[in-house]
Short mmCIF file of C-alpha atoms in Angstrom, two decimals:
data_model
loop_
_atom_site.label_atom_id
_atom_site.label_comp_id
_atom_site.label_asym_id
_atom_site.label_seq_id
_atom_site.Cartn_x
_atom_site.Cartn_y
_atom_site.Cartn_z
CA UNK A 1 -24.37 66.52 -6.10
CA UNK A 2 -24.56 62.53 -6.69
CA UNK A 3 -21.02 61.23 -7.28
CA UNK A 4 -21.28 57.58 -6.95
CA UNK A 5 -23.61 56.08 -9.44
CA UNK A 6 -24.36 52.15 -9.15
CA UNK A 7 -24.98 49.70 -11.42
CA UNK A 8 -27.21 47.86 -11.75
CA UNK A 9 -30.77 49.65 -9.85
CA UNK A 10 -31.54 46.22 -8.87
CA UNK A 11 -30.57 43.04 -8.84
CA UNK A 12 -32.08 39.60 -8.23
CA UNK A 13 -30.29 36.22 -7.33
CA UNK A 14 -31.21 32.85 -5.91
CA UNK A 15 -29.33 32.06 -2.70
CA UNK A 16 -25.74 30.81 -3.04
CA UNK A 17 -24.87 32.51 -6.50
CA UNK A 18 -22.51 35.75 -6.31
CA UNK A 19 -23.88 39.15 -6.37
CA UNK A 20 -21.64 41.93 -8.49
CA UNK A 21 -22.42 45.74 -7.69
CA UNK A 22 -20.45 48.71 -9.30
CA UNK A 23 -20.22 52.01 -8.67
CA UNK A 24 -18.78 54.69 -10.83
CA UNK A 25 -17.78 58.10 -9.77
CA UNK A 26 -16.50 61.22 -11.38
CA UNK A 27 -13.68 62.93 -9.13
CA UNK A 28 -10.61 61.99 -7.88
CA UNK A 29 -10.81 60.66 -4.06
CA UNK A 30 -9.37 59.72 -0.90
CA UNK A 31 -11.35 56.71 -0.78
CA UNK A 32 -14.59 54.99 -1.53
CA UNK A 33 -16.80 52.62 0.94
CA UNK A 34 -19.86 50.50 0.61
CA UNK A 35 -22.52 50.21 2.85
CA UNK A 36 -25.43 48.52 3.09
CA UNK A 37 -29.24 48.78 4.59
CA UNK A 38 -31.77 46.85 5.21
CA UNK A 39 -35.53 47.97 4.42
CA UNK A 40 -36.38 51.01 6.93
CA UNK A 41 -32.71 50.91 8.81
CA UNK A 42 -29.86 52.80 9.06
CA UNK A 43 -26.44 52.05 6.62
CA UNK A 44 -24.19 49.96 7.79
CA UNK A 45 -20.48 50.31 7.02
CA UNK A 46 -18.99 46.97 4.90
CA UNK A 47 -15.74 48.26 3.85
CA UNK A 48 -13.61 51.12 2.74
CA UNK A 49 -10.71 50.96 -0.34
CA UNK A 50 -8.86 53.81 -0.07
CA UNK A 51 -7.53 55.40 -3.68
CA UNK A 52 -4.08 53.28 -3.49
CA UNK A 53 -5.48 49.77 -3.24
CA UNK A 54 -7.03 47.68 -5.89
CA UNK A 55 -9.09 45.18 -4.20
CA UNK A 56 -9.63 44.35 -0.82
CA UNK A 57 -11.35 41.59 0.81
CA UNK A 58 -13.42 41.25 3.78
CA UNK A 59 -15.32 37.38 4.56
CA UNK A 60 -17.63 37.10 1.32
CA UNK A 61 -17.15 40.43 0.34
CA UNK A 62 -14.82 41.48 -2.03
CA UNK A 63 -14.52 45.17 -3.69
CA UNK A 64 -12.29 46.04 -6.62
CA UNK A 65 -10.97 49.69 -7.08
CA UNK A 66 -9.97 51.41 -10.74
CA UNK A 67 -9.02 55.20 -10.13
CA UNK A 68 -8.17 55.12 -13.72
CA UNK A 69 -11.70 53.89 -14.65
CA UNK A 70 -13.44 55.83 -11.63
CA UNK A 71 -14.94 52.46 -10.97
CA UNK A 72 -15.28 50.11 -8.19
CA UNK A 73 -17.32 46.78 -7.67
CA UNK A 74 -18.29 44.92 -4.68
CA UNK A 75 -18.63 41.14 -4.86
CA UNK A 76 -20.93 39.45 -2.52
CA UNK A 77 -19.76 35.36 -2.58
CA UNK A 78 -22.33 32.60 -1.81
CA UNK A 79 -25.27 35.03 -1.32
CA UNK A 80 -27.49 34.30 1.59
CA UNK A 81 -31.27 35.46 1.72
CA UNK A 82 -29.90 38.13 5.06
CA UNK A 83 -28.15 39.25 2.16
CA UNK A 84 -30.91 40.75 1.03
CA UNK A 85 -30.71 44.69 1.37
CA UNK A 86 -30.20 47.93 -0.40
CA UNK A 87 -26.24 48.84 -0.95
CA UNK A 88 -24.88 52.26 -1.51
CA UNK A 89 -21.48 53.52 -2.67
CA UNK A 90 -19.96 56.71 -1.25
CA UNK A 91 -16.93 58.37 -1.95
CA UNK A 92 -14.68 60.55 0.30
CA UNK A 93 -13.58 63.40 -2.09
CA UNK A 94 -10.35 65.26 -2.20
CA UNK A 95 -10.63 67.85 -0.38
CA UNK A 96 -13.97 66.95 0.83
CA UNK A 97 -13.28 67.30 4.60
CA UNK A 98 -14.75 63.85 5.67
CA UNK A 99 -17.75 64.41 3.50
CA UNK A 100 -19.38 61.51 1.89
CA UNK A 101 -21.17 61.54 -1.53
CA UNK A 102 -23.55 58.81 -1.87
CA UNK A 103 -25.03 57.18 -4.87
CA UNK A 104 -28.74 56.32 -5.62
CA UNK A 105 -28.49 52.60 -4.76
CA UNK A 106 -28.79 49.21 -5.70
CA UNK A 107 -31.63 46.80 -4.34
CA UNK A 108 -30.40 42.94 -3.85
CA UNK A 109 -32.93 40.61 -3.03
CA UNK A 110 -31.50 37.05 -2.69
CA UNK A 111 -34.53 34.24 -3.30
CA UNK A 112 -33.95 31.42 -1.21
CA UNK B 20 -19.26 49.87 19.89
CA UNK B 21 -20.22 52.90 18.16
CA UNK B 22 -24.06 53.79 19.56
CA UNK B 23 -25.84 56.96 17.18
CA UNK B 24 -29.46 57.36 18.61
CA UNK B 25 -32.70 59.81 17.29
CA UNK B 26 -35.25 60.58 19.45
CA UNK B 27 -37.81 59.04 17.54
CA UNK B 28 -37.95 56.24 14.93
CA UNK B 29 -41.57 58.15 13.22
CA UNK B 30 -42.85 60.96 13.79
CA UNK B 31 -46.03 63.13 12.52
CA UNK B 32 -45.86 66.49 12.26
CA UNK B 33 -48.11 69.54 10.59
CA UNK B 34 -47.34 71.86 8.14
CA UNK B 35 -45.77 75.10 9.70
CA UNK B 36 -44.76 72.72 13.01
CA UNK B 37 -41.27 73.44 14.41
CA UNK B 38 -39.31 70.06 14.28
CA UNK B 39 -36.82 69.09 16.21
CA UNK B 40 -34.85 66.23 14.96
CA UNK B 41 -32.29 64.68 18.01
CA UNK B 42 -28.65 62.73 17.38
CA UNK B 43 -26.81 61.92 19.91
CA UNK B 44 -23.56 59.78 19.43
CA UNK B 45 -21.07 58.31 22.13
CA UNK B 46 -17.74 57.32 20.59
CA UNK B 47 -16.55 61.03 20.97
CA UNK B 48 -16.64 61.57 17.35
CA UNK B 49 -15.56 65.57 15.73
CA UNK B 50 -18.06 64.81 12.79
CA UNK B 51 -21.55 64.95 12.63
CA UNK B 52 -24.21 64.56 9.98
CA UNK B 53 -27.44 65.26 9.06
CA UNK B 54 -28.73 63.49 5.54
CA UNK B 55 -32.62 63.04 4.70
CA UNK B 56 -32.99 59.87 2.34
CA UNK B 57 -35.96 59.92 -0.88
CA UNK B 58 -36.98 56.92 -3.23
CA UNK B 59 -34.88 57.41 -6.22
CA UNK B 60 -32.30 60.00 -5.13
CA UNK B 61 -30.55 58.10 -2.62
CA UNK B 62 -29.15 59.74 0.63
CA UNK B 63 -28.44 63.72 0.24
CA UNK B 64 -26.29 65.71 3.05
CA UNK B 65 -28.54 68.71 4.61
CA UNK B 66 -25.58 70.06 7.27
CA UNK B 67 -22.80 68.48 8.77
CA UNK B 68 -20.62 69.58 11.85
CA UNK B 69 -16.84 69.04 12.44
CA UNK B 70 -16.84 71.11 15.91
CA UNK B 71 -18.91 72.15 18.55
CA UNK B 72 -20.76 75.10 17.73
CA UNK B 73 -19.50 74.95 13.71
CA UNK B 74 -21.83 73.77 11.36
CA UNK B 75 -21.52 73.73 7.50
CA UNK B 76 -24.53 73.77 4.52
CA UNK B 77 -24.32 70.45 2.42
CA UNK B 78 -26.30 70.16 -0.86
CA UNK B 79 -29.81 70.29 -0.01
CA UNK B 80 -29.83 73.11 3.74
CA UNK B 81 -32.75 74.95 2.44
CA UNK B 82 -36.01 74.50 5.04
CA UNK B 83 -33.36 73.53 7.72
CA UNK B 84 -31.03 75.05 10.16
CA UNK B 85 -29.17 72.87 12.84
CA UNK B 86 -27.42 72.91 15.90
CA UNK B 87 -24.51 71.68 18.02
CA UNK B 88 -24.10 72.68 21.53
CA UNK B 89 -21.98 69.63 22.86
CA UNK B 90 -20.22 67.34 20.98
CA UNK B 91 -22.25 64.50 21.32
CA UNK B 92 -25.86 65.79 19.94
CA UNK B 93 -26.22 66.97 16.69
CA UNK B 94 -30.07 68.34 16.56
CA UNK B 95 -31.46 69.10 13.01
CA UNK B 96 -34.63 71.89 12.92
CA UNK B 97 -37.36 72.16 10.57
CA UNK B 98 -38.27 76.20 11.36
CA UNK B 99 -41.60 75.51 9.62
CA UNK B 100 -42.46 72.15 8.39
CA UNK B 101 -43.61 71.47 4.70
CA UNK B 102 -44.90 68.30 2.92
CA UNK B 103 -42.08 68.49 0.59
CA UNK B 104 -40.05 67.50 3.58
CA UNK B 105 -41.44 64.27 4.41
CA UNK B 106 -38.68 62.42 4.36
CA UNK B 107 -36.26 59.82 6.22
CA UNK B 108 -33.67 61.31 7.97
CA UNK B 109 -30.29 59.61 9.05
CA UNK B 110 -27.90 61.02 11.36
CA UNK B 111 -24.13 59.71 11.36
CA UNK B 112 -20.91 60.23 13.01
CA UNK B 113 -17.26 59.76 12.40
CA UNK B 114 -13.89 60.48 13.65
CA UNK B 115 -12.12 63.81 12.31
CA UNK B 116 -9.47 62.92 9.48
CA UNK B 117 -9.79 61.03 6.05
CA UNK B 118 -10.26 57.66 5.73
CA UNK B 119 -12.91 56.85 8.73
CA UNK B 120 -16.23 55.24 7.89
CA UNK B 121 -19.29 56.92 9.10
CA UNK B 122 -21.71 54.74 11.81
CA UNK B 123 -25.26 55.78 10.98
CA UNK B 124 -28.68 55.80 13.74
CA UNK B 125 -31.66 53.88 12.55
CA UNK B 126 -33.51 56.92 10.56
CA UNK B 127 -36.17 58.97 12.11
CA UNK B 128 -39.75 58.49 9.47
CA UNK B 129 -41.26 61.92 9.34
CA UNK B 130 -44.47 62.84 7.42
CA UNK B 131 -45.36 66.46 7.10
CA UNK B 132 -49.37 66.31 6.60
#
């Protein structure tokens, strides 16, 4: 079952604007992380907010975290065209044993 | 650094093949998983194994069976290989607890013709 839903599908920028993702989800969890892949790759892991933080920053990235809303959002700062990538949000249930519950995706492509 | 390898990037296969899909992982993780990855529906977990020898169904297990002899290889097997399960397949690890991140291999491409 899909728990993390992103928005938006896709999303295009020129090089150096900021890139906003969110991700909504519909149960309560231990955390939720963002990853990111690049066309025909494995994910890579960008960072993990666990459910008692609100935002958390890592270089140009920076996610948000609203248990109340069931809504987080990962900000990408001066987007570069390596940027450029598909980026997935997955949440670590309750309960869910180390399970993760992906969403569909969202497709950034950064013109340079 | 955390290494996850498959055994093969792509691979072609017919229908009613045996497939064996390989993972092998070497930062002595508990965890193991097996997800297949489709245009529009984003990644969906097939098994996933906590243990040697234990194994658990995720959402989508039907067509598959899997198996975990030592702790580093997770292998994932099509019994009889169908179009419908053409399909990119990612392996991942992680430590045993909450809160870890899961490293992921580079995919393994397979088309069922």
């Amino acid at each position: 079952s899909q728990q993390g839903e992103e928005d938006p599908q896709a999303l295009s920028i020129q090089e150096g604007e900021n890139a906003t993702m969110n991700c909504s989800y519909k149960t309560s969890i231990n955390n939720l992380q963002w990853y990111r892949q690049n066309s025909g790759r494995g994910l890579v892991h960008l960072i993990l907010i666990r459910s008692n933080e609100r935002e958390k920053h890592s270089g140009r990235l920076r996610v948000t975290l609203d248990t109340s809303k069931k809504s987080s959002s990962l900000l990408i700062t001066a987007s570069r065209a390596a940027d450029t990538a598909s980026y997935f949000c997955a949440t670590d249930a309750t309960g869910a044993n180390s399970k993760l519950t992906f969403g569909k995706g969202i497709t950034l492509s950064v013109r340079p | 650094d955390v290494k996850v390898t498959q055994s093969s990037r792509y691979l072609v296969k017919r229908t009613g093949e045996k497939v064996f899909l390989e993972c092998v992982q070497d930062m002595d993780h508990e965890n193991m998983f097996w997800y297949r990855q489709d245009p529009g529906l984003g990644l969906r977990l097939i098994y996933f194994s906590y243990d040697v020898k234990m194994k658990e169904k995720g959402d989508i297990p039907e067509g598959y069976s899997v198996s975990r002899e030592k702790k580093e290889r997770f292998s994932l097997i099509l019994e009889s290989a169908s179009t419908n399960q053409t399909s990119m397949y990612l392996c991942a690890s992680n430590a045993q607890g909450v809160q870890y991140e899961q490293y992921f291999g580079p995919g393994t491409r397979l088309t069922v013709t």
